[in-house]
Amino acid sequence: MDAELTVGQVAQATGVTVRTLHHYDEIGLLEPSARSRAGYRLYTGADLERLAVVVAYRRLGMPLPAIAGALADESTLIDHLQRQRDCVATQLDTLTDLAHAIDTTLERLMTGTPATPDDLAEIFGEGYSEEHQAEARERWGESAAYAQSAARTSRYTKTDWEKIKTEGDAATQAFVRAMDSGLPPSSAEAMAAAEAHRRHIETWFYDLDHDVHRGLADMYVADPRFTTTYEDIAPGLAAYLREAIHANADRQPAR
Amino acid sequence: MDAELTVGQVAQATGVTVRTLHHYDEIGLLEPSARSRAGYRLYTGADLERLAVVVAYRRLGMPLPAIAGALADESTLIDHLQRQRDCVATQLDTLTDLAHAIDTTLERLMTGTPATPDDLAEIFGEGYSEEHQAEARERWGESAAYAQSAARTSRYTKTDWEKIKTEGDAATQAFVRAMDSGLPPSSAEAMAAAEAHRRHIETWFYDLDHDVHRGLADMYVADPRFTTTYEDIAPGLAAYLREAIHANADRQPAR
DNA sequence: ACTTGACCCTCACGTGAGGTGAGGCCGGAG
DNA sequence: CTCCGGCCTCACCTCACGTGAGGGTCAAGT
């Protein structure tokens, strides 16, 4: 009944490789309960249970000696599972943090600010502490690119960013309202939204004349990454936005 | 102006160790733009930017050669960030899955049901071997495949993507038609669909021989994320697809 | 001018978690 | 009795660095 399995059978059953089983035996993390006369490793059900815990811990990135330590004290399977749950929770936290960091960076890049180490600092994550950042700012202060971007965005506070976001959303919503009302992109409402969009970027990010604004609008429909941003809000919005921006640019006095 | 930093300064600023910088230089992943007369490595702002992307990819568990591949094709920072976002999303998915598995197992154990290998199987990760291994391999496994895919997809335009989508849908529909007609997965129609599927991936994404295609097919039934994609289209489609792909692979001349 | 100490360089070997053979025993089927 | 697949150990390879050893470099202090 307590069928004893050889390495190959365990490997087949669990997906762990034979070499891994050998390795675990070598380092004493999981020694099979028995050997055949010929020296074959024979694993019992209890061994498999232990292996399951090992694999679970390993999936969480725990080093094997640490796993051995965790298994050494006599705690129950439930204890182990609870610990693993906690570990998964913290990993989920850090990953969602990372996702947020990438999102905000993307958002900033999408709205036109050039790539600066400041943006990327967020991605550096652990180890890129505030003091590190301050240090970098000090030493690297002479760089033209850094100074340029620092001048633009470094003065924005958290509330500034919130304001920027709500203002940007408002501009987008103006487009949506105009479109939903069936108004053409060349309507006064749509063009007003386009002008608001341009002014928004100009006040907060960089100089944006109507011609460059056209280019930006074209990109909104040409580049799928930008397109989806708007299409997710409302289907057809990207194209509508482009037309409205062009219409708004058309009515400007030529210089 | 473009202040050039030595290894120590970069290390201080970014939290990456000096040895790591040496290593990246050795393997050609990040070679400093300049050296001082004394042979000191001198990193520019552009170097730091590249380093940031490298670090970000590395945090996601991507092997360095794969990172080199991803950086080799000329894609923008936004492309990289977007890819990283996707990757974080899938990692979040698998982690939440794991959390669920642990939760249900805990619940069962708490309510008195003894630990059965079945419970533990869940922790192993539902077909651990196929999923984990094949998935990692699939994600950026040989790193050649990933780099290849990354290099290709970064150049696709919006119309390309539309074409890819309709072509892919057509392949899927061929499977559905064959299945609905009651034809076995080994029928000429199903195998033709399988071959079309393989060619679709090969032309648009990466080289895919019949053996690797098998692995992909196995993942379609082993990985819930993929399974639902197909099951939502038609119940039983995932399994049918797998059988058809295997049948198609079987009839290929052995090399 | 000289020393000090922090920094940099290049070897070069160590580590963790296995992968990948080589060469040789075992065990059951034909 | 032979064969094939599975198992054994031994032993070196890999990846992403860590950790010295031995020695040059640079700015400051004496």
PDB file of C-alpha atoms in Angstrom, chain B:
ATOM      1  CA  MET B   1      28.081  68.652 -18.828  1.00  0.00           C
ATOM      2  CA  ASP B   2      27.348  65.027 -19.496  1.00  0.00           C
ATOM      3  CA  ALA B   3      28.921  64.094 -16.214  1.00  0.00           C
ATOM      4  CA  GLU B   4      30.532  60.717 -16.426  1.00  0.00           C
ATOM      5  CA  LEU B   5      30.272  58.568 -13.372  1.00  0.00           C
ATOM      6  CA  THR B   6      32.611  55.861 -12.157  1.00  0.00           C
ATOM      7  CA  VAL B   7      31.401  52.451 -11.064  1.00  0.00           C
ATOM      8  CA  GLY B   8      31.252  53.439  -7.434  1.00  0.00           C
ATOM      9  CA  GLN B   9      29.165  56.482  -8.126  1.00  0.00           C
ATOM     10  CA  VAL B  10      26.767  54.549 -10.293  1.00  0.00           C
ATOM     11  CA  ALA B  11      26.555  51.897  -7.608  1.00  0.00           C
ATOM     12  CA  GLN B  12      25.826  54.531  -4.995  1.00  0.00           C
ATOM     13  CA  ALA B  13      23.209  56.161  -7.147  1.00  0.00           C
ATOM     14  CA  THR B  14      21.377  53.108  -8.348  1.00  0.00           C
ATOM     15  CA  GLY B  15      21.950  50.457  -5.716  1.00  0.00           C
ATOM     16  CA  VAL B  16      23.487  48.101  -8.264  1.00  0.00           C
ATOM     17  CA  THR B  17      26.754  46.649  -6.987  1.00  0.00           C
ATOM     18  CA  VAL B  18      30.123  47.382  -8.536  1.00  0.00           C
ATOM     19  CA  ARG B  19      30.629  43.737  -9.315  1.00  0.00           C
ATOM     20  CA  THR B  20      27.344  43.653 -11.167  1.00  0.00           C
ATOM     21  CA  LEU B  21      28.478  46.558 -13.329  1.00  0.00           C
ATOM     22  CA  HIS B  22      31.735  44.734 -14.029  1.00  0.00           C
ATOM     23  CA  HIS B  23      29.725  41.663 -14.912  1.00  0.00           C
ATOM     24  CA  TYR B  24      27.411  43.518 -17.284  1.00  0.00           C
ATOM     25  CA  ASP B  25      30.475  44.981 -18.927  1.00  0.00           C
ATOM     26  CA  GLU B  26      32.092  41.556 -19.236  1.00  0.00           C
ATOM     27  CA  ILE B  27      29.110  39.995 -20.946  1.00  0.00           C
ATOM     28  CA  GLY B  28      28.549  43.077 -23.066  1.00  0.00           C
ATOM     29  CA  LEU B  29      25.133  43.823 -21.664  1.00  0.00           C
ATOM     30  CA  LEU B  30      26.126  47.303 -20.550  1.00  0.00           C
ATOM     31  CA  GLU B  31      29.489  48.609 -21.619  1.00  0.00           C
ATOM     32  CA  PRO B  32      30.357  52.052 -20.320  1.00  0.00           C
ATOM     33  CA  SER B  33      30.585  54.644 -23.078  1.00  0.00           C
ATOM     34  CA  ALA B  34      34.071  55.654 -22.058  1.00  0.00           C
ATOM     35  CA  ARG B  35      37.114  54.823 -20.044  1.00  0.00           C
ATOM     36  CA  SER B  36      39.504  57.227 -18.359  1.00  0.00           C
ATOM     37  CA  ARG B  37      43.183  57.135 -19.266  1.00  0.00           C
ATOM     38  CA  ALA B  38      43.705  55.015 -16.188  1.00  0.00           C
ATOM     39  CA  GLY B  39      41.126  52.535 -17.410  1.00  0.00           C
ATOM     40  CA  TYR B  40      38.303  53.586 -15.094  1.00  0.00           C
ATOM     41  CA  ARG B  41      34.835  52.823 -16.437  1.00  0.00           C
ATOM     42  CA  LEU B  42      32.908  56.029 -17.115  1.00  0.00           C
ATOM     43  CA  TYR B  43      29.120  55.861 -17.405  1.00  0.00           C
ATOM     44  CA  THR B  44      27.064  58.544 -19.127  1.00  0.00           C
ATOM     45  CA  GLY B  45      23.432  59.428 -18.651  1.00  0.00           C
ATOM     46  CA  ALA B  46      22.467  57.227 -21.582  1.00  0.00           C
ATOM     47  CA  ASP B  47      24.279  54.334 -19.931  1.00  0.00           C
ATOM     48  CA  LEU B  48      22.270  54.880 -16.781  1.00  0.00           C
ATOM     49  CA  GLU B  49      19.077  54.850 -18.758  1.00  0.00           C
ATOM     50  CA  ARG B  50      19.987  51.537 -20.294  1.00  0.00           C
ATOM     51  CA  LEU B  51      20.929  50.257 -16.883  1.00  0.00           C
ATOM     52  CA  ALA B  52      17.529  51.227 -15.572  1.00  0.00           C
ATOM     53  CA  VAL B  53      15.798  49.155 -18.218  1.00  0.00           C
ATOM     54  CA  VAL B  54      18.122  46.246 -17.533  1.00  0.00           C
ATOM     55  CA  VAL B  55      17.410  46.405 -13.825  1.00  0.00           C
ATOM     56  CA  ALA B  56      13.698  46.597 -14.427  1.00  0.00           C
ATOM     57  CA  TYR B  57      13.745  43.528 -16.654  1.00  0.00           C
ATOM     58  CA  ARG B  58      15.943  41.697 -14.211  1.00  0.00           C
ATOM     59  CA  ARG B  59      13.518  42.366 -11.407  1.00  0.00           C
ATOM     60  CA  LEU B  60      10.985  40.435 -13.388  1.00  0.00           C
ATOM     61  CA  GLY B  61      13.259  37.419 -13.440  1.00  0.00           C
ATOM     62  CA  MET B  62      14.335  37.717 -17.037  1.00  0.00           C
ATOM     63  CA  PRO B  63      17.736  36.128 -17.769  1.00  0.00           C
ATOM     64  CA  LEU B  64      20.442  38.539 -18.865  1.00  0.00           C
ATOM     65  CA  PRO B  65      20.890  37.147 -22.383  1.00  0.00           C
ATOM     66  CA  ALA B  66      17.179  37.636 -22.935  1.00  0.00           C
ATOM     67  CA  ILE B  67      17.472  41.193 -21.693  1.00  0.00           C
ATOM     68  CA  ALA B  68      20.289  41.758 -24.132  1.00  0.00           C
ATOM     69  CA  GLY B  69      18.030  40.442 -26.876  1.00  0.00           C
ATOM     70  CA  ALA B  70      15.179  42.654 -25.844  1.00  0.00           C
ATOM     71  CA  LEU B  71      17.464  45.671 -25.832  1.00  0.00           C
ATOM     72  CA  ALA B  72      19.085  44.725 -29.119  1.00  0.00           C
ATOM     73  CA  ASP B  73      16.128  45.506 -31.325  1.00  0.00           C
ATOM     74  CA  GLU B  74      15.476  49.182 -31.585  1.00  0.00           C
ATOM     75  CA  SER B  75      12.387  49.619 -29.532  1.00  0.00           C
ATOM     76  CA  THR B  76      11.527  52.591 -27.430  1.00  0.00           C
ATOM     77  CA  LEU B  77      11.501  52.896 -23.711  1.00  0.00           C
ATOM     78  CA  ILE B  78       7.727  52.828 -23.845  1.00  0.00           C
ATOM     79  CA  ASP B  79       7.819  49.475 -25.620  1.00  0.00           C
ATOM     80  CA  HIS B  80       9.987  48.054 -22.908  1.00  0.00           C
ATOM     81  CA  LEU B  81       7.835  49.401 -20.149  1.00  0.00           C
ATOM     82  CA  GLN B  82       4.738  48.047 -21.807  1.00  0.00           C
ATOM     83  CA  ARG B  83       6.263  44.618 -22.052  1.00  0.00           C
ATOM     84  CA  GLN B  84       7.279  44.825 -18.453  1.00  0.00           C
ATOM     85  CA  ARG B  85       3.750  45.794 -17.498  1.00  0.00           C
ATOM     86  CA  ASP B  86       2.386  42.758 -19.279  1.00  0.00           C
ATOM     87  CA  CYS B  87       4.865  40.557 -17.545  1.00  0.00           C
ATOM     88  CA  VAL B  88       3.980  41.933 -14.135  1.00  0.00           C
ATOM     89  CA  ALA B  89       0.339  41.318 -14.894  1.00  0.00           C
ATOM     90  CA  THR B  90       0.890  37.641 -15.664  1.00  0.00           C
ATOM     91  CA  GLN B  91       3.046  37.261 -12.589  1.00  0.00           C
ATOM     92  CA  LEU B  92       0.279  38.804 -10.531  1.00  0.00           C
ATOM     93  CA  ASP B  93      -2.143  36.324 -12.029  1.00  0.00           C
ATOM     94  CA  THR B  94      -0.054  33.305 -11.164  1.00  0.00           C
ATOM     95  CA  LEU B  95       0.506  34.608  -7.657  1.00  0.00           C
ATOM     96  CA  THR B  96      -3.170  35.154  -7.023  1.00  0.00           C
ATOM     97  CA  ASP B  97      -3.800  31.669  -8.351  1.00  0.00           C
ATOM     98  CA  LEU B  98      -1.261  30.343  -5.903  1.00  0.00           C
ATOM     99  CA  ALA B  99      -2.860  32.280  -3.070  1.00  0.00           C
ATOM    100  CA  HIS B 100      -6.214  30.747  -3.936  1.00  0.00           C
ATOM    101  CA  ALA B 101      -4.750  27.270  -4.041  1.00  0.00           C
ATOM    102  CA  ILE B 102      -3.195  27.726  -0.617  1.00  0.00           C
ATOM    103  CA  ASP B 103      -6.404  29.167   0.774  1.00  0.00           C
ATOM    104  CA  THR B 104      -8.592  26.311  -0.342  1.00  0.00           C
ATOM    105  CA  THR B 105      -6.088  23.766   0.881  1.00  0.00           C
ATOM    106  CA  LEU B 106      -5.887  25.498   4.230  1.00  0.00           C
ATOM    107  CA  GLU B 107      -9.640  25.593   4.478  1.00  0.00           C
ATOM    108  CA  ARG B 108      -9.884  21.911   3.784  1.00  0.00           C
ATOM    109  CA  LEU B 109      -7.203  21.062   6.306  1.00  0.00           C
ATOM    110  CA  MET B 110      -8.770  23.293   8.964  1.00  0.00           C
ATOM    111  CA  THR B 111     -12.148  21.673   8.578  1.00  0.00           C
ATOM    112  CA  GLY B 112     -10.636  18.364   9.458  1.00  0.00           C
ATOM    113  CA  THR B 113     -10.071  16.734   6.142  1.00  0.00           C
ATOM    114  CA  PRO B 114      -6.647  15.161   6.341  1.00  0.00           C
ATOM    115  CA  ALA B 115      -3.902  16.082   3.955  1.00  0.00           C
ATOM    116  CA  THR B 116      -4.163  14.000   0.842  1.00  0.00           C
ATOM    117  CA  PRO B 117      -1.730  14.036  -2.006  1.00  0.00           C
ATOM    118  CA  ASP B 118      -4.563  15.591  -3.965  1.00  0.00           C
ATOM    119  CA  ASP B 119      -4.554  18.646  -1.755  1.00  0.00           C
ATOM    120  CA  LEU B 120      -0.851  18.955  -2.130  1.00  0.00           C
ATOM    121  CA  ALA B 121      -1.086  18.494  -5.844  1.00  0.00           C
ATOM    122  CA  GLU B 122      -2.748  21.863  -5.935  1.00  0.00           C
ATOM    123  CA  ILE B 123       0.255  23.410  -4.257  1.00  0.00           C
ATOM    124  CA  PHE B 124       2.502  21.677  -6.708  1.00  0.00           C
ATOM    125  CA  GLY B 125       0.866  23.882  -9.226  1.00  0.00           C
ATOM    126  CA  GLU B 126      -1.601  21.949 -11.305  1.00  0.00           C
ATOM    127  CA  GLY B 127       0.555  20.031 -13.736  1.00  0.00           C
ATOM    128  CA  TYR B 128       3.559  21.708 -12.297  1.00  0.00           C
ATOM    129  CA  SER B 129       5.986  20.295 -14.811  1.00  0.00           C
ATOM    130  CA  GLU B 130       4.120  21.202 -17.948  1.00  0.00           C
ATOM    131  CA  GLU B 131       2.972  24.540 -16.727  1.00  0.00           C
ATOM    132  CA  HIS B 132       5.905  25.940 -14.886  1.00  0.00           C
ATOM    133  CA  GLN B 133       8.565  24.734 -17.226  1.00  0.00           C
ATOM    134  CA  ALA B 134       6.769  25.136 -20.473  1.00  0.00           C
ATOM    135  CA  GLU B 135       5.459  28.475 -19.383  1.00  0.00           C
ATOM    136  CA  ALA B 136       8.832  29.864 -18.474  1.00  0.00           C
ATOM    137  CA  ARG B 137      10.205  28.492 -21.704  1.00  0.00           C
ATOM    138  CA  GLU B 138       7.279  30.019 -23.473  1.00  0.00           C
ATOM    139  CA  ARG B 139       7.668  33.386 -21.823  1.00  0.00           C
ATOM    140  CA  TRP B 140      11.288  33.897 -22.641  1.00  0.00           C
ATOM    141  CA  GLY B 141      12.675  30.411 -22.392  1.00  0.00           C
ATOM    142  CA  GLU B 142      15.457  29.948 -24.826  1.00  0.00           C
ATOM    143  CA  SER B 143      15.725  33.695 -24.855  1.00  0.00           C
ATOM    144  CA  ALA B 144      16.331  33.405 -28.540  1.00  0.00           C
ATOM    145  CA  ALA B 145      12.644  32.817 -29.086  1.00  0.00           C
ATOM    146  CA  TYR B 146      11.730  35.646 -26.794  1.00  0.00           C
ATOM    147  CA  ALA B 147      14.211  38.035 -28.306  1.00  0.00           C
ATOM    148  CA  GLN B 148      13.014  37.029 -31.713  1.00  0.00           C
ATOM    149  CA  SER B 149       9.420  37.602 -30.811  1.00  0.00           C
ATOM    150  CA  ALA B 150      10.218  40.880 -29.113  1.00  0.00           C
ATOM    151  CA  ALA B 151      12.245  42.083 -32.048  1.00  0.00           C
ATOM    152  CA  ARG B 152       9.514  41.232 -34.495  1.00  0.00           C
ATOM    153  CA  THR B 153       6.474  42.438 -32.637  1.00  0.00           C
ATOM    154  CA  SER B 154       8.010  45.775 -31.797  1.00  0.00           C
ATOM    155  CA  ARG B 155       7.980  46.691 -35.453  1.00  0.00           C
ATOM    156  CA  TYR B 156       4.365  45.751 -36.133  1.00  0.00           C
ATOM    157  CA  THR B 157       2.009  48.566 -36.989  1.00  0.00           C
ATOM    158  CA  LYS B 158      -1.610  48.799 -36.050  1.00  0.00           C
ATOM    159  CA  THR B 159      -2.739  47.309 -39.344  1.00  0.00           C
ATOM    160  CA  ASP B 160      -0.286  44.483 -38.825  1.00  0.00           C
ATOM    161  CA  TRP B 161      -1.903  43.726 -35.521  1.00  0.00           C
ATOM    162  CA  GLU B 162      -5.345  43.761 -37.048  1.00  0.00           C
ATOM    163  CA  LYS B 163      -4.172  41.358 -39.713  1.00  0.00           C
ATOM    164  CA  ILE B 164      -2.605  39.126 -37.101  1.00  0.00           C
ATOM    165  CA  LYS B 165      -5.791  39.077 -35.130  1.00  0.00           C
ATOM    166  CA  THR B 166      -8.083  38.205 -38.018  1.00  0.00           C
ATOM    167  CA  GLU B 167      -5.641  35.576 -39.233  1.00  0.00           C
ATOM    168  CA  GLY B 168      -5.443  34.058 -35.773  1.00  0.00           C
ATOM    169  CA  ASP B 169      -9.208  34.093 -35.417  1.00  0.00           C
ATOM    170  CA  ALA B 170      -9.524  32.335 -38.763  1.00  0.00           C
ATOM    171  CA  ALA B 171      -7.252  29.554 -37.552  1.00  0.00           C
ATOM    172  CA  THR B 172      -9.285  29.167 -34.392  1.00  0.00           C
ATOM    173  CA  GLN B 173     -12.514  29.084 -36.360  1.00  0.00           C
ATOM    174  CA  ALA B 174     -11.122  26.277 -38.499  1.00  0.00           C
ATOM    175  CA  PHE B 175     -10.735  24.237 -35.325  1.00  0.00           C
ATOM    176  CA  VAL B 176     -14.272  25.080 -34.210  1.00  0.00           C
ATOM    177  CA  ARG B 177     -15.726  24.079 -37.580  1.00  0.00           C
ATOM    178  CA  ALA B 178     -13.891  20.758 -37.543  1.00  0.00           C
ATOM    179  CA  MET B 179     -14.982  20.023 -33.998  1.00  0.00           C
ATOM    180  CA  ASP B 180     -18.590  21.040 -34.582  1.00  0.00           C
ATOM    181  CA  SER B 181     -18.726  18.824 -37.655  1.00  0.00           C
ATOM    182  CA  GLY B 182     -17.893  15.904 -35.423  1.00  0.00           C
ATOM    183  CA  LEU B 183     -14.544  15.321 -37.106  1.00  0.00           C
ATOM    184  CA  PRO B 184     -11.875  13.722 -34.905  1.00  0.00           C
ATOM    185  CA  PRO B 185      -8.775  15.723 -33.950  1.00  0.00           C
ATOM    186  CA  SER B 186      -6.805  13.435 -36.232  1.00  0.00           C
ATOM    187  CA  SER B 187      -8.917  14.351 -39.242  1.00  0.00           C
ATOM    188  CA  ALA B 188      -7.261  16.063 -42.152  1.00  0.00           C
ATOM    189  CA  GLU B 189      -9.269  19.233 -41.436  1.00  0.00           C
ATOM    190  CA  ALA B 190      -8.233  19.445 -37.790  1.00  0.00           C
ATOM    191  CA  MET B 191      -4.610  18.748 -38.597  1.00  0.00           C
ATOM    192  CA  ALA B 192      -4.690  21.378 -41.310  1.00  0.00           C
ATOM    193  CA  ALA B 193      -5.977  23.850 -38.756  1.00  0.00           C
ATOM    194  CA  ALA B 194      -3.176  22.819 -36.420  1.00  0.00           C
ATOM    195  CA  GLU B 195      -0.608  23.385 -39.121  1.00  0.00           C
ATOM    196  CA  ALA B 196      -2.147  26.770 -39.892  1.00  0.00           C
ATOM    197  CA  HIS B 197      -1.962  27.636 -36.229  1.00  0.00           C
ATOM    198  CA  ARG B 198       1.683  26.711 -36.116  1.00  0.00           C
ATOM    199  CA  ARG B 199       2.505  28.654 -39.256  1.00  0.00           C
ATOM    200  CA  HIS B 200       0.618  31.661 -37.955  1.00  0.00           C
ATOM    201  CA  ILE B 201       2.797  31.814 -34.875  1.00  0.00           C
ATOM    202  CA  GLU B 202       5.901  31.098 -36.873  1.00  0.00           C
ATOM    203  CA  THR B 203       5.345  33.840 -39.413  1.00  0.00           C
ATOM    204  CA  TRP B 204       4.375  36.503 -36.916  1.00  0.00           C
ATOM    205  CA  PHE B 205       6.170  35.665 -33.721  1.00  0.00           C
ATOM    206  CA  TYR B 206       8.894  33.074 -33.496  1.00  0.00           C
ATOM    207  CA  ASP B 207      10.184  29.833 -34.965  1.00  0.00           C
ATOM    208  CA  LEU B 208       8.015  26.971 -33.846  1.00  0.00           C
ATOM    209  CA  ASP B 209       8.821  23.410 -34.801  1.00  0.00           C
ATOM    210  CA  HIS B 210       6.353  20.604 -34.272  1.00  0.00           C
ATOM    211  CA  ASP B 211       7.840  19.469 -30.998  1.00  0.00           C
ATOM    212  CA  VAL B 212       7.678  22.878 -29.415  1.00  0.00           C
ATOM    213  CA  HIS B 213       4.186  23.139 -30.843  1.00  0.00           C
ATOM    214  CA  ARG B 214       3.292  20.038 -28.818  1.00  0.00           C
ATOM    215  CA  GLY B 215       4.502  21.748 -25.669  1.00  0.00           C
ATOM    216  CA  LEU B 216       2.422  24.774 -26.457  1.00  0.00           C
ATOM    217  CA  ALA B 217      -0.598  22.564 -27.012  1.00  0.00           C
ATOM    218  CA  ASP B 218      -0.092  20.864 -23.673  1.00  0.00           C
ATOM    219  CA  MET B 219       0.004  24.224 -22.000  1.00  0.00           C
ATOM    220  CA  TYR B 220      -3.335  25.115 -23.540  1.00  0.00           C
ATOM    221  CA  VAL B 221      -4.978  22.416 -21.474  1.00  0.00           C
ATOM    222  CA  ALA B 222      -2.674  22.650 -18.442  1.00  0.00           C
ATOM    223  CA  ASP B 223      -2.744  26.379 -17.851  1.00  0.00           C
ATOM    224  CA  PRO B 224      -6.138  27.713 -16.792  1.00  0.00           C
ATOM    225  CA  ARG B 225      -5.449  31.092 -18.335  1.00  0.00           C
ATOM    226  CA  PHE B 226      -5.033  29.585 -21.760  1.00  0.00           C
ATOM    227  CA  THR B 227      -7.704  26.975 -21.246  1.00  0.00           C
ATOM    228  CA  THR B 228     -10.446  29.495 -20.544  1.00  0.00           C
ATOM    229  CA  THR B 229      -9.485  31.465 -23.604  1.00  0.00           C
ATOM    230  CA  TYR B 230     -10.445  28.521 -25.738  1.00  0.00           C
ATOM    231  CA  GLU B 231     -13.186  27.068 -23.589  1.00  0.00           C
ATOM    232  CA  ASP B 232     -15.001  30.391 -23.774  1.00  0.00           C
ATOM    233  CA  ILE B 233     -15.149  30.034 -27.532  1.00  0.00           C
ATOM    234  CA  ALA B 234     -16.434  26.477 -27.433  1.00  0.00           C
ATOM    235  CA  PRO B 235     -16.474  23.903 -24.620  1.00  0.00           C
ATOM    236  CA  GLY B 236     -13.927  21.209 -25.237  1.00  0.00           C
ATOM    237  CA  LEU B 237     -12.018  23.291 -27.724  1.00  0.00           C
ATOM    238  CA  ALA B 238      -8.804  23.430 -25.679  1.00  0.00           C
ATOM    239  CA  ALA B 239      -8.548  19.649 -25.480  1.00  0.00           C
ATOM    240  CA  TYR B 240      -9.537  19.261 -29.121  1.00  0.00           C
ATOM    241  CA  LEU B 241      -6.891  21.735 -30.121  1.00  0.00           C
ATOM    242  CA  ARG B 242      -4.265  19.881 -28.151  1.00  0.00           C
ATOM    243  CA  GLU B 243      -5.148  16.545 -29.764  1.00  0.00           C
ATOM    244  CA  ALA B 244      -5.171  18.033 -33.216  1.00  0.00           C
ATOM    245  CA  ILE B 245      -1.783  19.644 -32.711  1.00  0.00           C
ATOM    246  CA  HIS B 246      -0.324  16.404 -31.440  1.00  0.00           C
ATOM    247  CA  ALA B 247      -1.833  14.480 -34.345  1.00  0.00           C
ATOM    248  CA  ASN B 248      -0.365  16.992 -36.738  1.00  0.00           C
ATOM    249  CA  ALA B 249       3.026  16.704 -35.060  1.00  0.00           C
ATOM    250  CA  ASP B 250       2.819  12.897 -35.179  1.00  0.00           C
ATOM    251  CA  ARG B 251       2.410  12.782 -38.925  1.00  0.00           C
ATOM    252  CA  GLN B 252       5.491  14.880 -39.511  1.00  0.00           C
ATOM    253  CA  PRO B 253       8.482  12.958 -40.869  1.00  0.00           C
ATOM    254  CA  ALA B 254      10.925  12.219 -38.088  1.00  0.00           C
ATOM    255  CA  ARG B 255      14.177  14.017 -38.543  1.00  0.00           C
TER     256      ARG B 255
END
